[in-house]
């Protein structure tokens, strides 16, 4: 009996030893992989830094302006063409002709709606 | 299954026991002892090895560094933090760039190597390169700071004996555009000027980018328009500022001529000089904004008051006269609108020298400005403050301040009367703005109406950017020459504008140094002809970017808000709606 339990313990100890050894190896392998990944990340960050600088360089306002002139229509947007939402005429609602505001249908007549302010036509 | 039991008695006893006696026995004993000793030595050795195996494979040892922990800090450190504009666009960054060097000993064929190299780096001299590659040194620089692409191409050439060394380099992707603000860093990344110098230790320690208040797009517009004016009027330089009236953040600041901070070897001293913050100038008539605001705020006159400007003032050996002389009694709005020196002098004399000095001090005109640059000009103010100084300062002579001072002061005059020191750093949106009240709310409103008057009907008509309600004041100062005498031909023409004048958002200052009149300006080189058109174009181009919407300038509520009563000389007041 004593011999059998001794053998069992011995077996267990051997198994534990082998497992420990394998785990240890696995951990080492993963650490190596981690290190490799870390240095790769640092390399990539360096590359990103270079790309950021290049992006900023390519986004020089002077260059963008030149490209716009080159590739878009020759008519620059007129600053007076800007409008805000509340300068637009009021929309009709979905089910019919009734405008959203009450003031617009006094006596059943649709009144002229707010129009964008004109700031003098450019020459 | 049957077990066969073997009884101990079944084993036959040996018939005879061999006994060895004498020398034979001794030899056997000796052999056994030796075997025992050798066996135990081996056993011990195996034990040691086993222990060592366990030790090496199971326990961590200090002698074996844990690499994973060493590089677990993943922050990419470049040695110097980035600088970005208010929208996050990169203005300065540090890259580690490869530099090419050769070990001529391992270059096999210098001629072939040189020819191959020149396909990638055609700017290298062939003779020079040959001499370098054929020398018998072990290390020689071929070219510093290559681009990644060049490095790749050189590697692809496969020339033996060429190696790369990584070096860190400060890069300014925007080049000249922000040269005077960012400044530059020299070798070893030490800040030499601008933000690079004033925030040197912060940039060196931090990894977070430093965010400036500059808007790159507005900066570009400002620079381009100033350059246009220099070219058109043959000026020797220019300065310009766009400043947020409420936060006093500088959105754009340009000084021309400028330099490319990426080319350290091609920077002249004249280009390095920051006219916008280091240069101090007698600003001329733009100072009448402060003079008028001061007189109105102290209550020595009002918008319905006026002074006799029919005769020039003579004091000591000086004569103060008007450039746009009307030779009659002028009301306060007219004095401002026609930029009358005589009227301004009388206005200032009513306030008095002491109060004038206190007012200038409150505006910060007697000390260096607060912006975060090492290049800050110290104003030149008279000491003692004599009556003649009071008179000349009323129209902007006898006191010299930097353009930053001027823009910052004008912001305080139009934003409701609060002075906040100008800054180049982006303010956090929740930052509590501290400021000092300088003039009353009503005075500020009056100043705004007067500024609009100048653009609608006075000397600043060329600055009228339609829809943006520009208000402003022209300034044309004669520059003092050698010996202190003013030179009639050397002018400093400026225009300081605010927009939209009903609720000012930005101050725009444009200043051109020594412009010469031309045909388009009918020979004039004054602020109204040289600087005002630039401000007009800057406002037109920058306002959409700064989110200022155009309005109908003729709308009745705007007309009413900006109406100024101009009193008639005889006393019957006329309503003028300029």
Coordinates of N, CA, C and O in Angstrom, one line a residue, chain B residues 282 284-285 287-288 291 315 318-320 341 344-345 348-349 356 382 385-399 486:
Chain B
X282 N 5.8 103.8 -33.7 CA 4.9 104.9 -33.4 C 3.7 104.6 -34.4 O 3.9 104.6 -35.6
X284 N 0.8 106.1 -35.1 CA 0.1 107.1 -35.8 C -1.4 107.1 -35.4 O -1.8 106.8 -34.3
X285 N -2.2 107.4 -36.4 CA -3.6 107.8 -36.2 C -4.4 106.6 -35.5 O -5.5 106.9 -35.0
X287 N -4.0 105.4 -33.0 CA -4.0 105.7 -31.5 C -5.2 106.6 -31.2 O -5.5 106.8 -30.0
X288 N -5.8 107.2 -32.2 CA -6.9 108.1 -31.9 C -8.1 107.3 -31.4 O -9.0 107.9 -30.8
X291 N -7.4 107.6 -27.9 CA -7.5 109.0 -27.4 C -9.0 109.3 -27.3 O -9.4 109.9 -26.3
X315 N 3.6 124.6 -31.2 CA 4.2 124.5 -29.8 C 5.7 124.3 -29.9 O 6.1 123.4 -30.7
X318 N 7.5 122.9 -33.0 CA 6.7 122.0 -33.8 C 5.4 122.7 -34.3 O 4.9 123.6 -33.6
X319 N 4.9 122.2 -35.4 CA 3.6 122.6 -35.8 C 2.8 121.3 -36.0 O 3.2 120.4 -36.7
X320 N 1.6 121.3 -35.4 CA 0.8 120.1 -35.6 C -0.4 120.5 -36.5 O -1.1 121.5 -36.2
X341 N -5.6 115.7 -36.4 CA -4.6 115.8 -35.4 C -4.9 116.9 -34.4 O -4.8 116.8 -33.2
X344 N -7.7 116.1 -32.1 CA -7.3 115.1 -31.1 C -6.4 115.6 -30.0 O -6.5 115.3 -28.9
X345 N -5.5 116.6 -30.4 CA -4.6 117.2 -29.4 C -5.4 117.9 -28.4 O -5.2 117.8 -27.2
X348 N -7.1 115.6 -26.0 CA -6.2 115.0 -25.0 C -5.8 116.0 -24.0 O -5.7 115.7 -22.8
X349 N -5.7 117.3 -24.4 CA -5.3 118.3 -23.4 C -6.4 118.5 -22.4 O -6.1 118.8 -21.2
X356 N -4.0 110.6 -19.0 CA -3.6 110.0 -20.2 C -2.6 108.9 -20.0 O -2.7 107.7 -20.5
X382 N 7.5 108.2 -23.2 CA 8.2 109.3 -22.7 C 8.3 109.3 -21.2 O 7.4 108.8 -20.5
X385 N 6.5 112.6 -18.6 CA 5.4 112.7 -19.5 C 5.0 114.2 -19.6 O 4.3 114.7 -18.8
X386 N 5.6 114.9 -20.6 CA 5.5 116.4 -20.7 C 4.2 116.7 -21.5 O 3.7 115.8 -22.2
X387 N 3.7 117.9 -21.4 CA 2.5 118.3 -22.2 C 2.7 118.1 -23.7 O 1.8 117.6 -24.4
X388 N 4.0 118.3 -24.2 CA 4.2 118.0 -25.6 C 4.0 116.6 -25.9 O 3.4 116.2 -27.0
X389 N 4.3 115.7 -25.0 CA 4.1 114.3 -25.2 C 2.6 113.9 -25.2 O 2.1 113.2 -26.0
X390 N 1.9 114.6 -24.3 CA 0.4 114.4 -24.2 C -0.2 114.7 -25.6 O -1.0 114.0 -26.1
X391 N 0.3 115.8 -26.2 CA -0.2 116.3 -27.4 C 0.1 115.3 -28.6 O -0.8 114.9 -29.3
X392 N 1.4 114.8 -28.6 CA 1.7 113.9 -29.8 C 1.1 112.5 -29.6 O 0.7 111.9 -30.6
X393 N 1.1 112.1 -28.3 CA 0.5 110.8 -28.1 C -1.0 110.7 -28.5 O -1.4 109.6 -28.9
X394 N -1.6 111.8 -28.5 CA -3.0 111.8 -28.9 C -3.2 111.4 -30.3 O -4.2 110.8 -30.6
X395 N -2.2 111.6 -31.1 CA -2.3 111.1 -32.5 C -1.3 110.0 -32.8 O -0.9 109.8 -34.0
X396 N -0.8 109.4 -31.8 CA 0.1 108.2 -32.0 C 1.5 108.4 -32.3 O 2.2 107.6 -32.8
X397 N 2.1 109.6 -31.9 CA 3.5 109.8 -32.0 C 4.1 110.0 -30.6 O 3.3 110.4 -29.7
X398 N 5.3 109.7 -30.5 CA 5.9 109.9 -29.2 C 5.8 108.8 -28.2 O 6.3 108.7 -27.1
X399 N 5.1 107.7 -28.7 CA 5.0 106.5 -27.9 C 5.0 105.4 -29.0 O 4.4 105.5 -30.0
X486 N 11.6 113.2 -38.4 CA 10.7 112.3 -39.1 C 11.0 112.4 -40.6 O 11.3 113.5 -41.1

